[in-house]
Structure formats: structure tokens, C-alpha cells
Short mmCIF file of C-alpha atoms and ligand atoms in Angstrom, two decimals:
data_model
loop_
_atom_site.label_atom_id
_atom_site.label_comp_id
_atom_site.label_asym_id
_atom_site.label_seq_id
_atom_site.Cartn_x
_atom_site.Cartn_y
_atom_site.Cartn_z
CA MET A 1 0.34 -0.14 0.32
CA LYS A 2 2.96 2.43 0.49
CA ALA A 3 4.75 1.45 -2.24
CA VAL A 4 1.25 2.27 -4.33
CA HIS A 5 0.86 5.99 -2.56
CA GLN A 6 4.62 6.40 -2.99
CA VAL A 7 4.21 5.93 -6.88
CA LEU A 8 0.72 8.04 -6.83
CA ASN A 9 2.54 10.73 -4.83
CA ARG A 10 6.04 10.55 -7.68
CA GLU A 11 3.19 10.59 -10.19
CA GLN A 12 1.46 14.00 -9.17
CA GLN A 13 5.49 15.76 -8.46
CA ARG A 14 6.36 14.88 -11.84
CA LEU A 15 3.52 16.35 -13.25
CA ASP A 16 4.15 19.58 -11.43
CA PHE A 17 7.41 19.66 -12.30
CA GLN A 18 6.12 19.24 -16.02
CA GLY A 19 3.50 22.23 -15.41
CA ALA A 20 6.55 23.97 -14.60
CA LEU A 21 8.99 23.18 -16.86
CA ASP A 22 6.59 23.26 -19.47
CA ALA A 23 5.75 27.05 -18.57
CA LEU A 24 9.48 28.10 -18.96
CA LYS A 25 9.05 27.61 -22.66
CA THR A 26 7.82 29.39 -25.52
CA GLN A 27 5.46 27.01 -27.50
CA ASP A 28 8.13 27.95 -30.53
CA GLU A 29 11.10 26.61 -28.50
CA ARG A 30 8.67 23.41 -27.30
CA ASN A 31 7.49 23.12 -31.27
CA ARG A 32 11.44 23.04 -32.52
CA MET A 33 12.57 20.19 -29.99
CA GLY A 34 8.80 18.17 -30.08
CA GLN A 35 8.17 18.98 -26.18
CA PHE A 36 4.58 18.08 -25.96
CA ALA A 37 4.50 15.26 -22.86
CA THR A 38 1.70 12.73 -22.98
CA PRO A 39 -1.09 12.98 -20.27
CA THR A 40 -0.54 10.47 -17.81
CA ALA A 41 -3.84 9.18 -18.50
CA LEU A 42 -3.33 7.99 -21.14
CA ALA A 43 0.34 6.79 -20.81
CA LEU A 44 -1.14 4.46 -18.05
CA GLU A 45 -3.87 3.52 -20.80
CA ILE A 46 -0.54 2.79 -23.13
CA LEU A 47 1.20 0.37 -20.23
CA SER A 48 -1.79 -1.06 -19.46
CA PHE A 49 -2.30 -1.71 -22.98
CA ALA A 50 1.76 -3.11 -23.13
CA GLU A 51 0.88 -5.65 -20.40
CA LYS A 52 -1.51 -7.41 -22.07
CA ILE A 53 0.82 -7.78 -24.91
CA VAL A 54 3.94 -8.87 -23.63
CA PRO A 55 4.46 -12.42 -22.93
CA HIS A 56 2.74 -13.47 -19.36
CA GLY A 57 4.73 -12.96 -16.44
CA GLU A 58 7.95 -12.25 -18.77
CA GLN A 59 10.72 -9.69 -16.81
CA ILE A 60 10.11 -6.27 -18.60
CA ARG A 61 13.06 -4.24 -19.96
CA PHE A 62 12.50 -1.13 -21.37
CA LEU A 63 13.13 2.10 -23.30
CA ASP A 64 11.95 4.80 -23.72
CA PRO A 65 14.53 6.88 -25.79
CA GLY A 66 12.17 10.61 -25.84
CA PHE A 67 11.91 10.18 -21.82
CA GLY A 68 11.14 13.86 -21.12
CA THR A 69 9.52 14.05 -17.62
CA GLY A 70 8.95 10.47 -17.58
CA ALA A 71 5.11 9.61 -18.68
CA PHE A 72 5.79 6.16 -19.32
CA TYR A 73 8.20 5.22 -17.15
CA SER A 74 5.77 6.75 -14.39
CA ALA A 75 2.89 4.70 -15.57
CA LEU A 76 5.18 1.49 -15.95
CA LEU A 77 5.50 1.75 -12.21
CA ARG A 78 1.89 1.73 -11.99
CA THR A 79 0.87 -0.74 -14.39
CA PHE A 80 3.98 -3.49 -13.64
CA PRO A 81 5.02 -5.41 -10.49
CA ALA A 82 8.58 -3.72 -9.53
CA SER A 83 9.56 -7.83 -8.98
CA ARG A 84 8.87 -8.12 -13.35
CA ILE A 85 10.59 -4.18 -14.24
CA ALA A 86 14.54 -6.22 -14.54
CA ALA A 87 15.65 -3.05 -16.24
CA ALA A 88 14.51 0.45 -17.37
CA ALA A 89 16.30 3.56 -19.42
CA GLY A 90 15.36 6.35 -21.24
CA PHE A 91 17.81 9.37 -22.75
CA GLU A 92 16.30 12.80 -22.93
CA VAL A 93 18.19 15.72 -25.11
CA ASP A 94 17.54 18.71 -23.37
CA PRO A 95 18.38 19.22 -19.68
CA HIS A 96 15.39 21.51 -19.10
CA TYR A 97 13.74 18.66 -18.50
CA ALA A 98 16.36 15.60 -17.92
CA GLY A 99 18.20 17.50 -14.95
CA PRO A 100 14.93 17.47 -13.14
CA ALA A 101 13.73 14.38 -14.14
CA LEU A 102 17.19 12.29 -12.51
CA GLU A 103 16.18 14.18 -9.66
CA LEU A 104 12.54 13.17 -9.71
CA TRP A 105 13.76 9.26 -10.09
CA ALA A 106 17.42 9.46 -8.80
CA ASP A 107 16.11 6.68 -6.16
CA THR A 108 15.30 4.40 -8.24
CA GLU A 109 16.52 1.51 -10.64
CA LEU A 110 16.03 4.03 -13.83
CA ASP A 111 18.83 4.36 -15.92
CA LEU A 112 18.54 7.85 -17.92
CA HIS A 113 21.01 9.04 -19.51
CA MET A 114 21.35 13.02 -20.58
CA ALA A 115 21.79 12.65 -24.29
CA ASP A 116 21.36 12.75 -28.15
CA PHE A 117 19.36 9.44 -28.67
CA THR A 118 19.76 9.78 -32.50
CA ARG A 119 23.74 9.67 -31.84
CA GLN A 120 24.45 6.52 -29.14
CA GLN A 121 25.65 4.09 -30.52
CA PRO A 122 22.88 0.94 -29.61
CA LEU A 123 22.79 -1.44 -26.80
CA GLU A 124 21.68 -3.98 -29.01
CA GLY A 125 19.25 -6.57 -27.85
CA VAL A 126 18.67 -5.52 -24.76
CA PHE A 127 15.07 -4.10 -24.41
CA ASN A 128 11.57 -6.52 -24.80
CA LEU A 129 9.47 -2.91 -24.25
CA LEU A 130 10.16 -0.10 -25.93
CA ILE A 131 7.07 2.95 -25.23
CA CYS A 132 7.99 6.45 -26.58
CA ASN A 133 5.87 9.68 -27.90
CA PRO A 134 8.75 10.84 -29.54
CA PRO A 135 9.68 14.36 -30.62
CA TYR A 136 7.71 15.49 -33.26
CA VAL A 137 10.21 17.55 -34.95
CA ARG A 138 9.29 18.51 -38.83
CA HIS A 139 12.46 18.23 -41.63
CA HIS A 140 12.34 21.28 -41.95
CA HIS A 141 13.94 21.76 -38.21
CA ILE A 142 16.85 19.38 -38.85
CA VAL A 143 18.84 21.51 -40.19
CA ASN A 144 22.40 22.33 -41.09
CA GLY A 145 23.73 18.52 -42.57
CA GLU A 146 22.04 16.73 -39.22
CA LYS A 147 18.99 15.54 -41.67
CA ALA A 148 21.55 13.54 -43.31
CA ARG A 149 23.36 11.78 -40.54
CA ILE A 150 20.41 10.70 -38.94
CA GLN A 151 18.49 9.36 -42.18
CA ALA A 152 21.75 6.93 -42.67
CA ALA A 153 21.69 6.50 -38.88
CA SER A 154 18.40 5.34 -39.11
CA ALA A 155 19.01 3.63 -42.24
CA ARG A 156 20.81 1.62 -40.95
CA ALA A 157 19.32 0.72 -37.74
CA CYS A 158 16.25 -0.59 -39.36
CA GLY A 159 17.00 -1.40 -42.49
CA VAL A 160 14.19 1.33 -44.56
CA GLN A 161 15.85 4.75 -45.62
CA PHE A 162 13.68 7.21 -44.85
CA SER A 163 12.32 10.60 -46.58
CA GLY A 164 13.97 13.73 -46.48
CA LEU A 165 10.60 14.94 -45.72
CA ALA A 166 10.34 12.54 -42.67
CA GLY A 167 10.16 14.30 -39.11
CA LEU A 168 12.43 13.09 -36.97
CA TYR A 169 9.83 11.05 -35.08
CA CYS A 170 10.51 8.62 -38.11
CA HIS A 171 13.96 8.67 -37.24
CA PHE A 172 13.36 7.52 -33.99
CA LEU A 173 11.24 4.58 -34.69
CA GLY A 174 13.76 3.20 -37.32
CA LEU A 175 17.00 3.73 -34.94
CA SER A 176 14.92 2.40 -31.92
CA HIS A 177 15.14 -0.64 -34.11
CA ALA A 178 18.36 -1.51 -32.98
CA TRP A 179 17.83 -1.67 -29.43
CA MET A 180 15.50 -3.64 -29.45
CA VAL A 181 15.92 -7.70 -28.26
CA GLU A 182 13.98 -10.19 -31.07
CA GLY A 183 10.21 -10.43 -29.89
CA GLY A 184 10.30 -7.62 -27.89
CA VAL A 185 7.25 -5.27 -27.99
CA ALA A 186 7.05 -1.22 -29.27
CA GLY A 187 3.98 1.06 -28.39
CA TRP A 188 4.53 4.48 -30.15
CA LEU A 189 2.21 7.27 -29.87
CA ILE A 190 3.08 9.35 -33.44
CA PRO A 191 1.37 11.56 -35.48
CA GLY A 192 -1.05 9.37 -37.59
CA GLU A 193 -0.21 11.15 -40.76
CA PHE A 194 1.93 9.09 -41.46
CA MET A 195 -0.89 6.75 -42.40
CA ALA A 196 -1.92 8.96 -45.82
CA VAL A 197 1.01 11.39 -46.90
CA ASN A 198 3.86 10.03 -49.07
CA TYR A 199 6.82 10.25 -46.34
CA GLY A 200 5.05 8.24 -44.96
CA GLY A 201 5.37 5.45 -47.38
CA ALA A 202 9.24 4.02 -46.07
CA VAL A 203 7.51 4.23 -42.04
CA LYS A 204 4.99 1.62 -43.88
CA ARG A 205 6.79 -0.27 -45.27
CA TYR A 206 8.87 -0.74 -42.37
CA LEU A 207 5.80 -1.57 -40.25
CA LEU A 208 5.47 -4.34 -42.90
CA ASP A 209 8.51 -5.93 -43.49
CA LYS A 210 10.24 -5.40 -40.78
CA VAL A 211 8.46 -5.92 -37.96
CA ARG A 212 5.53 -7.58 -36.98
CA LEU A 213 2.84 -5.33 -36.91
CA LEU A 214 0.04 -6.05 -34.49
CA HIS A 215 -2.54 -2.82 -34.16
CA ILE A 216 -2.80 0.84 -34.79
CA HIS A 217 -5.25 2.90 -33.07
CA ARG A 218 -6.67 6.37 -34.14
CA PHE A 219 -7.64 8.89 -31.78
CA ASP A 220 -11.27 10.57 -32.92
CA PRO A 221 -10.66 13.57 -33.12
CA ASP A 222 -14.23 14.55 -32.45
CA GLU A 223 -13.84 12.43 -29.20
CA VAL A 224 -11.54 15.48 -27.35
CA GLN A 225 -10.01 12.98 -24.61
CA PHE A 226 -6.65 14.70 -24.52
CA ASP A 227 -4.97 18.16 -25.94
CA ASP A 228 -5.44 19.43 -28.80
CA CYS A 229 -1.93 18.09 -30.03
CA LEU A 230 -3.10 14.71 -29.26
CA VAL A 231 -5.95 14.15 -31.29
CA SER A 232 -4.61 13.19 -34.80
CA SER A 233 -1.92 10.79 -33.13
CA ALA A 234 -1.92 7.03 -33.40
CA VAL A 235 -0.51 4.56 -31.51
CA VAL A 236 1.25 1.41 -33.27
CA TRP A 237 2.35 -1.40 -31.84
CA PHE A 238 4.62 -4.16 -33.14
CA ARG A 239 6.82 -7.14 -32.30
CA LYS A 240 10.11 -6.85 -33.04
CA GLU A 241 10.45 -10.18 -35.34
CA ALA A 242 10.11 -11.32 -39.05
CA PRO A 243 6.42 -10.99 -40.04
CA PRO A 244 5.01 -13.62 -41.91
CA ALA A 245 4.04 -13.74 -45.52
CA ASP A 246 -0.01 -12.29 -44.83
CA TYR A 247 -1.05 -11.59 -41.85
CA ASN A 248 -3.72 -9.33 -40.06
CA VAL A 249 -3.43 -6.00 -38.03
CA GLN A 250 -6.11 -4.61 -35.87
CA PHE A 251 -7.01 -1.08 -36.70
CA THR A 252 -9.12 1.17 -34.29
CA PHE A 253 -10.53 3.76 -33.73
CA GLY A 254 -12.01 6.42 -31.27
CA GLY A 255 -12.96 5.54 -28.08
CA THR A 256 -9.80 3.90 -26.22
CA LEU A 257 -7.54 1.68 -26.90
CA SER A 258 -8.74 -1.00 -24.78
CA ASN A 259 -12.58 0.17 -25.99
CA PRO A 260 -12.37 0.93 -29.41
CA LYS A 261 -15.36 2.25 -30.62
CA ILE A 262 -14.31 0.85 -33.91
CA CYS A 263 -12.21 -2.17 -34.75
CA ARG A 264 -11.25 -4.18 -37.80
CA MET A 265 -8.67 -6.48 -39.13
CA VAL A 266 -6.93 -5.57 -42.29
CA PRO A 267 -4.79 -8.43 -43.91
CA ALA A 268 -0.97 -6.74 -44.40
CA SER A 269 -1.24 -7.97 -48.25
CA VAL A 270 -4.16 -4.93 -48.27
CA LEU A 271 -1.90 -3.11 -46.13
CA ARG A 272 0.84 -2.89 -49.03
CA VAL A 273 -1.32 -2.33 -51.53
CA GLU A 274 -3.38 0.63 -49.83
CA PRO A 275 -1.80 3.84 -49.99
CA LYS A 276 -4.80 5.19 -47.05
CA TRP A 277 -4.31 3.42 -43.87
CA THR A 278 -6.27 6.29 -42.15
CA ARG A 279 -8.95 4.65 -43.93
CA PHE A 280 -8.87 1.96 -41.35
CA ALA A 281 -10.55 1.14 -39.22
CA GLN A 282 -14.06 2.74 -40.67
CA ALA A 283 -13.12 1.40 -44.71
CA GLN A 284 -14.35 -1.86 -45.20
CA VAL A 285 -11.26 -3.92 -47.15
CA HIS A 286 -11.80 -4.66 -50.40
CA THR A 287 -9.90 -7.55 -52.37
CA GLY A 288 -10.30 -6.63 -55.85
CA GLN A 289 -14.04 -6.19 -56.42
CA GLU A 290 -16.47 -9.41 -56.87
CA ALA A 291 -19.70 -8.12 -57.89
CA PRO A 292 -20.64 -4.78 -59.30
CA PRO A 293 -21.30 -2.31 -55.48
CA LEU A 294 -25.32 -0.80 -55.21
CA SER A 295 -23.19 2.54 -56.49
CA ASP A 296 -23.58 0.54 -60.27
CA PHE A 297 -27.45 1.35 -59.73
CA PHE A 298 -28.10 3.73 -56.87
CA THR A 299 -27.44 7.63 -56.07
CA ILE A 300 -27.18 7.45 -52.57
CA LYS A 301 -28.31 10.25 -50.39
CA ARG A 302 -29.01 11.16 -46.58
CA GLY A 303 -32.69 11.91 -46.44
CA LEU A 304 -33.33 15.28 -45.66
CA ALA A 305 -32.21 17.63 -42.35
CA THR A 306 -35.28 19.99 -41.93
CA GLY A 307 -33.18 22.09 -39.41
CA ASP A 308 -36.29 21.03 -36.55
CA ASN A 309 -38.51 18.05 -37.43
CA SER A 310 -40.54 18.92 -34.76
CA TYR A 311 -41.86 22.35 -36.69
CA PHE A 312 -41.10 21.64 -40.22
CA ILE A 313 -43.05 18.40 -39.90
CA LEU A 314 -46.72 18.05 -39.24
CA THR A 315 -49.93 15.89 -39.05
CA ALA A 316 -52.78 16.43 -41.93
CA SER A 317 -54.75 17.60 -39.01
CA GLN A 318 -51.99 19.97 -37.24
CA ILE A 319 -52.28 21.88 -40.96
CA SER A 320 -55.98 22.02 -41.26
CA VAL A 321 -56.49 22.84 -37.40
CA ARG A 322 -54.61 26.34 -38.75
CA LYS A 323 -55.99 26.64 -41.99
CA LEU A 324 -52.34 26.30 -43.45
CA PRO A 325 -52.30 26.40 -47.60
CA PHE A 326 -51.57 21.95 -47.94
CA GLN A 327 -50.38 23.08 -51.06
CA PHE A 328 -47.29 23.73 -49.88
CA PHE A 329 -46.79 20.75 -47.93
CA LYS A 330 -45.60 17.36 -48.73
CA PRO A 331 -46.11 13.92 -47.71
CA ILE A 332 -42.72 12.67 -46.09
CA LEU A 333 -42.46 9.39 -43.97
CA PRO A 334 -42.21 8.90 -40.26
CA SER A 335 -38.90 7.69 -38.78
CA PRO A 336 -38.58 4.57 -38.93
CA ARG A 337 -39.94 3.51 -35.15
CA TYR A 338 -43.23 4.32 -36.36
CA LEU A 339 -42.68 2.59 -39.70
CA PRO A 340 -42.63 -1.42 -39.24
CA GLN A 341 -43.25 -2.22 -42.37
CA THR A 342 -41.08 -2.87 -45.41
CA GLU A 343 -43.56 -1.66 -48.46
CA VAL A 344 -45.35 1.79 -48.03
CA MET A 345 -48.53 1.92 -50.56
CA SER A 346 -50.00 5.22 -52.21
CA ASP A 347 -53.43 6.75 -52.58
CA GLU A 348 -54.37 7.77 -55.45
CA ASN A 349 -52.82 11.40 -54.83
CA GLY A 350 -49.27 9.74 -54.48
CA ASN A 351 -49.88 9.72 -50.14
CA PRO A 352 -48.69 7.33 -48.20
CA ILE A 353 -51.42 5.20 -46.46
CA LEU A 354 -50.37 5.15 -42.67
CA ASN A 355 -52.33 5.40 -39.92
CA TYR A 356 -50.88 9.01 -39.51
CA PRO A 357 -49.54 10.64 -42.27
CA LEU A 358 -47.16 13.55 -42.09
CA TYR A 359 -46.25 16.41 -43.66
CA LEU A 360 -43.36 18.66 -44.67
CA LEU A 361 -43.27 22.48 -44.92
CA ASP A 362 -41.08 23.17 -47.67
CA CYS A 363 -42.43 26.50 -49.33
CA ASN A 364 -40.11 29.12 -51.76
CA ILE A 365 -42.48 32.39 -51.92
CA SER A 366 -40.94 35.49 -49.94
CA GLU A 367 -42.55 36.26 -46.55
CA ILE A 368 -43.78 39.48 -47.94
CA ALA A 369 -45.81 37.77 -50.61
CA LEU A 370 -47.01 35.11 -47.55
CA LYS A 371 -48.04 37.64 -45.32
CA ASN A 372 -50.57 39.38 -48.58
CA HIS A 373 -51.81 35.58 -49.53
CA TYR A 374 -51.35 33.24 -47.11
CA PRO A 375 -51.54 34.72 -43.43
CA ALA A 376 -52.27 31.87 -41.92
CA LEU A 377 -48.78 30.56 -43.40
CA TRP A 378 -47.20 33.76 -42.27
CA SER A 379 -48.26 33.70 -38.78
CA TYR A 380 -47.12 29.80 -38.04
CA LEU A 381 -43.62 31.54 -39.89
CA GLN A 382 -43.87 33.94 -37.18
CA GLU A 383 -44.00 31.70 -34.58
CA GLY A 384 -41.10 29.42 -36.49
CA ARG A 385 -39.02 32.77 -35.86
CA GLU A 386 -39.67 33.23 -32.25
CA ARG A 387 -39.50 29.56 -31.27
CA GLY A 388 -35.83 30.25 -32.57
CA VAL A 389 -36.27 27.61 -35.78
CA ALA A 390 -34.76 30.65 -38.37
CA LYS A 391 -32.07 30.95 -36.03
CA ARG A 392 -30.80 27.03 -36.69
CA TYR A 393 -28.17 27.06 -38.41
CA LEU A 394 -29.45 24.52 -41.10
CA CYS A 395 -32.63 27.17 -41.48
CA GLN A 396 -30.13 30.43 -41.98
CA HIS A 397 -27.97 28.92 -44.50
CA ARG A 398 -31.17 28.33 -46.85
CA SER A 399 -33.18 31.13 -48.20
CA PRO A 400 -35.84 31.47 -47.84
CA TRP A 401 -35.41 29.55 -43.76
CA TYR A 402 -38.22 27.87 -44.78
CA SER A 403 -37.96 25.98 -48.20
CA GLN A 404 -36.13 22.11 -47.67
CA GLU A 405 -33.49 21.06 -50.11
CA ASN A 406 -34.68 18.90 -53.12
CA ARG A 407 -35.12 15.39 -52.18
CA PRO A 408 -37.75 13.49 -54.61
CA ALA A 409 -39.39 11.08 -53.27
CA ALA A 410 -36.86 7.65 -53.30
CA PRO A 411 -38.71 4.35 -54.74
CA ILE A 412 -36.47 2.77 -52.50
CA VAL A 413 -35.00 3.68 -49.27
CA CYS A 414 -33.71 2.16 -46.87
CA THR A 415 -32.94 2.40 -42.92
CA TYR A 416 -29.23 3.33 -41.89
CA LEU A 417 -29.19 2.53 -37.98
CA GLY A 418 -29.60 -0.64 -36.03
CA ARG A 419 -29.00 -3.44 -33.98
CA SER A 420 -27.40 -6.36 -35.39
CA ASN A 421 -29.23 -8.46 -32.40
CA LEU A 422 -32.80 -8.11 -33.42
CA LYS A 423 -34.94 -11.14 -33.72
CA SER A 424 -35.18 -10.27 -37.59
CA GLY A 425 -31.16 -10.35 -37.51
CA ARG A 426 -31.69 -7.68 -40.18
CA PRO A 427 -30.33 -4.10 -38.63
CA PHE A 428 -31.16 -2.45 -41.47
CA ARG A 429 -34.19 -2.53 -43.54
CA PHE A 430 -34.97 -1.55 -47.26
CA ILE A 431 -38.33 0.21 -47.68
CA LEU A 432 -40.25 0.08 -51.00
CA ASN A 433 -42.26 3.31 -51.82
CA HIS A 434 -45.09 3.66 -53.78
CA SER A 435 -45.76 7.09 -52.57
CA ARG A 436 -44.71 10.24 -53.52
CA ALA A 437 -43.40 11.20 -49.68
CA THR A 438 -40.02 12.45 -49.02
CA VAL A 439 -37.70 11.05 -46.20
CA THR A 440 -35.67 13.18 -43.06
CA ASN A 441 -32.20 11.81 -42.55
CA VAL A 442 -32.91 9.50 -40.66
CA TYR A 443 -33.18 6.96 -43.85
CA LEU A 444 -30.80 6.53 -47.17
CA ALA A 445 -32.52 7.51 -50.45
CA LEU A 446 -32.31 5.06 -53.16
CA TYR A 447 -32.40 6.86 -56.56
CA PRO A 448 -32.13 5.09 -59.44
CA LYS A 449 -28.90 5.67 -61.89
CA PRO A 450 -30.40 6.88 -65.77
CA ASN A 451 -29.48 2.64 -66.80
CA LEU A 452 -31.47 1.34 -64.17
CA ALA A 453 -34.68 3.80 -64.77
CA ARG A 454 -34.28 2.85 -68.10
CA VAL A 455 -35.22 -0.14 -66.95
CA PHE A 456 -37.83 0.84 -64.27
CA ALA A 457 -39.35 2.60 -67.63
CA LYS A 458 -39.79 -0.04 -69.75
CA ASP A 459 -40.25 -2.74 -66.55
CA PRO A 460 -41.82 -1.65 -63.49
CA SER A 461 -42.68 -4.32 -61.81
CA ALA A 462 -39.06 -4.98 -61.98
CA VAL A 463 -38.71 -1.82 -58.67
CA ARG A 464 -40.18 -4.97 -56.51
CA LYS A 465 -38.00 -6.96 -57.84
CA ILE A 466 -34.74 -5.53 -56.80
CA TRP A 467 -36.07 -4.29 -54.08
CA GLU A 468 -36.61 -8.19 -52.94
CA THR A 469 -33.37 -8.51 -53.63
CA LEU A 470 -32.15 -6.44 -51.59
CA ASN A 471 -33.95 -7.51 -48.56
CA ARG A 472 -31.88 -10.24 -49.59
CA ILE A 473 -28.41 -9.26 -48.78
CA GLN A 474 -26.61 -11.37 -46.26
CA PRO A 475 -26.74 -8.65 -42.65
CA GLN A 476 -23.33 -10.00 -42.53
CA THR A 477 -22.24 -8.19 -45.82
CA MET A 478 -23.48 -4.48 -45.00
CA LEU A 479 -22.13 -5.06 -42.05
CA ALA A 480 -18.84 -5.18 -43.03
CA GLU A 481 -19.60 -2.06 -44.62
CA GLY A 482 -20.26 0.44 -42.40
CA ARG A 483 -19.42 1.08 -38.56
CA VAL A 484 -19.91 -0.65 -35.00
CA TYR A 485 -20.93 2.09 -31.79
CA GLY A 486 -20.42 0.97 -28.95
CA GLY A 487 -23.66 -1.41 -27.90
CA GLY A 488 -23.97 -2.77 -30.73
CA LEU A 489 -25.41 -0.15 -33.02
CA HIS A 490 -24.31 -0.28 -36.56
CA LYS A 491 -24.55 2.48 -39.35
CA LEU A 492 -24.18 3.00 -42.77
CA GLU A 493 -23.19 6.49 -44.31
CA PRO A 494 -23.98 6.63 -47.90
CA ARG A 495 -21.13 5.87 -49.40
CA GLU A 496 -20.74 2.65 -47.45
CA LEU A 497 -23.93 1.69 -48.84
CA ALA A 498 -23.12 2.09 -52.14
CA ASN A 499 -19.94 -0.08 -51.78
CA VAL A 500 -22.34 -2.94 -50.62
CA PRO A 501 -22.08 -5.71 -53.59
CA VAL A 502 -24.85 -6.88 -55.17
CA PRO A 503 -24.12 -9.90 -57.36
CA GLU A 504 -27.79 -10.64 -57.42
CA LEU A 505 -28.02 -7.53 -59.83
CA ALA A 506 -25.20 -8.00 -62.23
CA GLY A 507 -27.01 -9.69 -64.85
CA LEU A 508 -29.59 -7.15 -64.72
CA LEU A 509 -27.96 -4.03 -67.01
CA CYS A 510 -25.96 -6.26 -69.60
C1 SAM B 1 6.79 14.04 -27.59
S1 SAM B 1 8.34 14.61 -26.04
C2 SAM B 1 7.19 13.34 -25.07
C3 SAM B 1 8.15 13.11 -23.31
C4 SAM B 1 8.18 11.87 -22.53
N1 SAM B 1 8.32 10.70 -23.07
C5 SAM B 1 6.47 11.64 -22.64
O1 SAM B 1 5.64 10.92 -23.17
O2 SAM B 1 5.81 12.89 -21.83
C6 SAM B 1 9.71 13.60 -26.24
C7 SAM B 1 10.97 13.92 -25.57
O3 SAM B 1 11.73 13.43 -26.36
C8 SAM B 1 13.22 14.62 -25.85
N2 SAM B 1 13.92 15.09 -27.37
C9 SAM B 1 13.97 15.46 -27.91
N3 SAM B 1 15.19 15.54 -29.28
C10 SAM B 1 15.73 13.82 -28.22
C11 SAM B 1 17.12 13.83 -28.94
N4 SAM B 1 17.21 14.43 -29.80
N5 SAM B 1 17.95 12.72 -28.22
C12 SAM B 1 16.21 12.02 -27.34
N6 SAM B 1 15.14 13.11 -26.66
C13 SAM B 1 14.97 13.96 -27.22
C14 SAM B 1 11.68 16.36 -26.08
O4 SAM B 1 12.78 16.92 -25.54
C15 SAM B 1 10.88 15.68 -26.06
O5 SAM B 1 11.17 15.49 -23.88
#
């Protein structure tokens, strides 16, 4: 218990140091040296994850080549029992941080060097756990012949020559290779940009050819978990061992390392040919298109975002009580929750036959003209203004604010949010729409492309056949294109639905 207290106190002390030391530097100085410390929670998460990957019970020999004040070392002490830590070492070039860190950790077994890691003769094959948030120093800040020296040193250490545009963090990765024991595990907190930009090509080759890539986690920029400078970061895990001919790499996105929002296994063979690894984990892996995707037949659009459904969508009786002019309303389907059927029939006017039909206000006439000719609607608009509807983001960006985007009725619409554990086993439903009702953005609307529209014109019964075909698509095929959120909620974006392969439709357009 006492030991736990000591470690916690030490972490608090370290954070105090870190804050005070950072405050003595300008942002520009810290940028040039890549001095942005890892938050305690993230360091702990990374070490806890490491604990699950390193072989059970193995003695740990830890290295952090860009030590700072020791966020990872501190987390190591909190994660592994002292009896398992056989060695721990670090390098920190800047005395501003190295000095206080040496003092802070003086009574521990840590072997901390106040030195430039890029100039070290590697202590080969010693360390079996390398954790690092390397300095993110852009290549143009590596000057005076340093770039060529570091490039040559990292190529010697890992066997891959990084581009002249690669930042210092790439060279840290390459240089560290020589320090690791065969079978050792590395976890790198690095900018995710290497997955998408040209200079990252050599980094990706290193990860695929020189080690066995295990896992890449990207944080979701929309989830503000850590400092801004970390939101586009990735945690890259690998084991130093010759990679097998083909194997799967885990890509995760969002949430936390151990509890991500999205997870996908991607074969290394796919990564070799995919220029943008940032597609994963969200995007589906395509191994050569075997069947035509839905996008060959349909243009897929999300339904209308009205800006305020409770204001713009009314029942027939609300319209008649308020004496609103019916010509400014068009039928709209209720949300999937209130639409259990998979086929919507129509009356002779194209209105959907539903228990509670709904109508969307969509008008292009100016308020002045409405005031003169349709005072009831004008009053309703004033009510909307009072309710703040006109000030809503979407409404403000429309002219007039009570007009809607053009989203004609689609013959087939699809629900795109659902759970896979339903009795039907089908999280998404295709609905055959005979009416002229449009949909809101809780549906995806499928508009036939000209080639398919011609088929429909010739043979009206073809719509039904296609709709039946779509409802026969295996749930797994659709789930594989989409994404899954915590709690098993599946979602398909328009582009993801467009990617769903439909072999049964292949012969249709011949
Ligand atoms: C992004 S910080 C991470 C610090 C710490 N490991 C953490 O996670 O909080 C990178 C550290 O590497 C240090 N550094 C930069 N260049 C270095 C070099 N050539 N050799 C050793 N350390 C270096 C910086 O001074 C900085 O403290």
C-alpha cells in the first residue's frame, strides 16, 4: 500500500515539474524540440495495453528514448509489479527536462541518460518493451547536415531509408529498432499522418517488412480526450520479429485503446497496396471487386435535414386546424421507429397510406408575399421565428429559411442505424416506397441511375424485384461495409451503402 502511495505521489510531483518546466519555455521552443508530454491517463492506458501484449510473466526491460520527465516510466511503475521490472532506461537530450527527471527518479533503478538519442551507439538487443512519444520535429527543423546523418543512422539501424521529408519521429522509430531484442514489443504514440502522406511510405514499409505490425489505434478527433496536439495521434504496436507471409493487423478507431468504438482486421497484403491507411478502421477492406457495388445502380443520398422536425413536419390535422395552405406541404415518411412495414402503399394522389401521415413544410415564396396571400402560413412562420427556428444553423443557410433541400421521393429507401441482435437479424431495412413521400435524414434514399431508370421505365415490376433482391443481401455483407458503435449499434453512411456488393444485380443491366 505504501509503495502504491509513493508511486502516486511521485506522479503528482512529476506533473508539477512538467507544468513548471513547460511554462518556462515558449510554444515555439517546445515545437522545435517536440516537447509535448503524454497526459497521465493516456500513458497509463498505453502501459496497461502493453501489459496485455507482452508475454505473461516475462521480465520487463523498458526503454523510452524520448523520456521528457518520464510519463511512461511513471506509468510503467504503476502497471507492472516492481518484481517484473528487470531494467529501465531513457534518453532525454534537453537538460531543462533531463536534470529535474534525474533528480525525480534518482532513487529508482532507472538508467536515464542526458544525451541525444540519435547519436547513441545502440545497446543491441537488450530491451523488450519500448514505449515512446517521440519528438514530433518537422524535417525542416532538422538542419545543418543533421538530416543526412540521422537518415543514414536510422537506415543502418532498421534497414529502411526514410524520406528527406520525414520528421524526427520517423527516425526515432528506425533508430530504436536496433535497441530492441528479437520478440520485443514496441508501442509508439506518433502522428497519424504517416498513414496518409507520401513520406510515410517508408515508415509503412518498415512496419510491414521489418517487424510484425500488431495494432494501430487512432483517436477520434471528435472525442476530445486529450490535448489538442494529440487528437490526430495514433498508437502503433508491433513486435520485433520477421513477419509471416500474410497476417491480419488490427485497426481500431475512437474510444480508448482497449475499448475502441470501431475495430477491423486488415490483412497485411491489403495494407501493402492501400496508400491511405487512414481509411481503416472505418472503411471496409476490398480485395478486388468481385461483384458490382450498389453505386453502379443507385445514387444514394441521406434524407433531408430539416433543421427542426418538430416545427417543419406536421400532421394533417395540425395543418387543417391552423388552416395552412396544403400546397406548401409534401408527404414525408415517419421515422423508422413508427414505420414497421417494408412497403409503403400510396393513394391516388401519391400520398402514403399510413395511420398517421406526416407532411413537410417546403415553401419558396417570400414572407412578404405570404403575408398578403397566405396569412395563416405567415403567422406560422412568425411563430417559428419566435421559437428560434429561423436562427438554427441549417435554416440560416437556406433562402428562404423555410424552404427545403431538393430531395424527391425515392422508390426505395433504407434505414441505416440499427442493432444486429434484433429478432430479424437485419439491422437495416430496405423499404419499397410507392408514394411521393420524401424522407428525413434518418433514412438513406436510393435514386436509380439512368441505366436502371431505363429498366424501371420499361418494366415497372423491376422495382419490386430489385427491392426483394436488396432485402436478401446477407446482413453480414452490409455490416462489413458499415461501422459499429459501442453497444452494438451499426451504422451505414451513404458511401458505405454504395459500396455494398450486389452480385444478384450484376446481370440486370446487360
Ligand atoms: C513528445 S516528448 C515526450 C516526453 C515523454 N516521453 C512523454 O511522453 O511525456 C519528446 C521528448 O523527446 C526529447 N527529445 C527531443 N529530441 C531528442 C533527442 N535527439 N534525443 C533524446 N530526446 C530528445 C524532447 O526534449 C522531449 O522531452
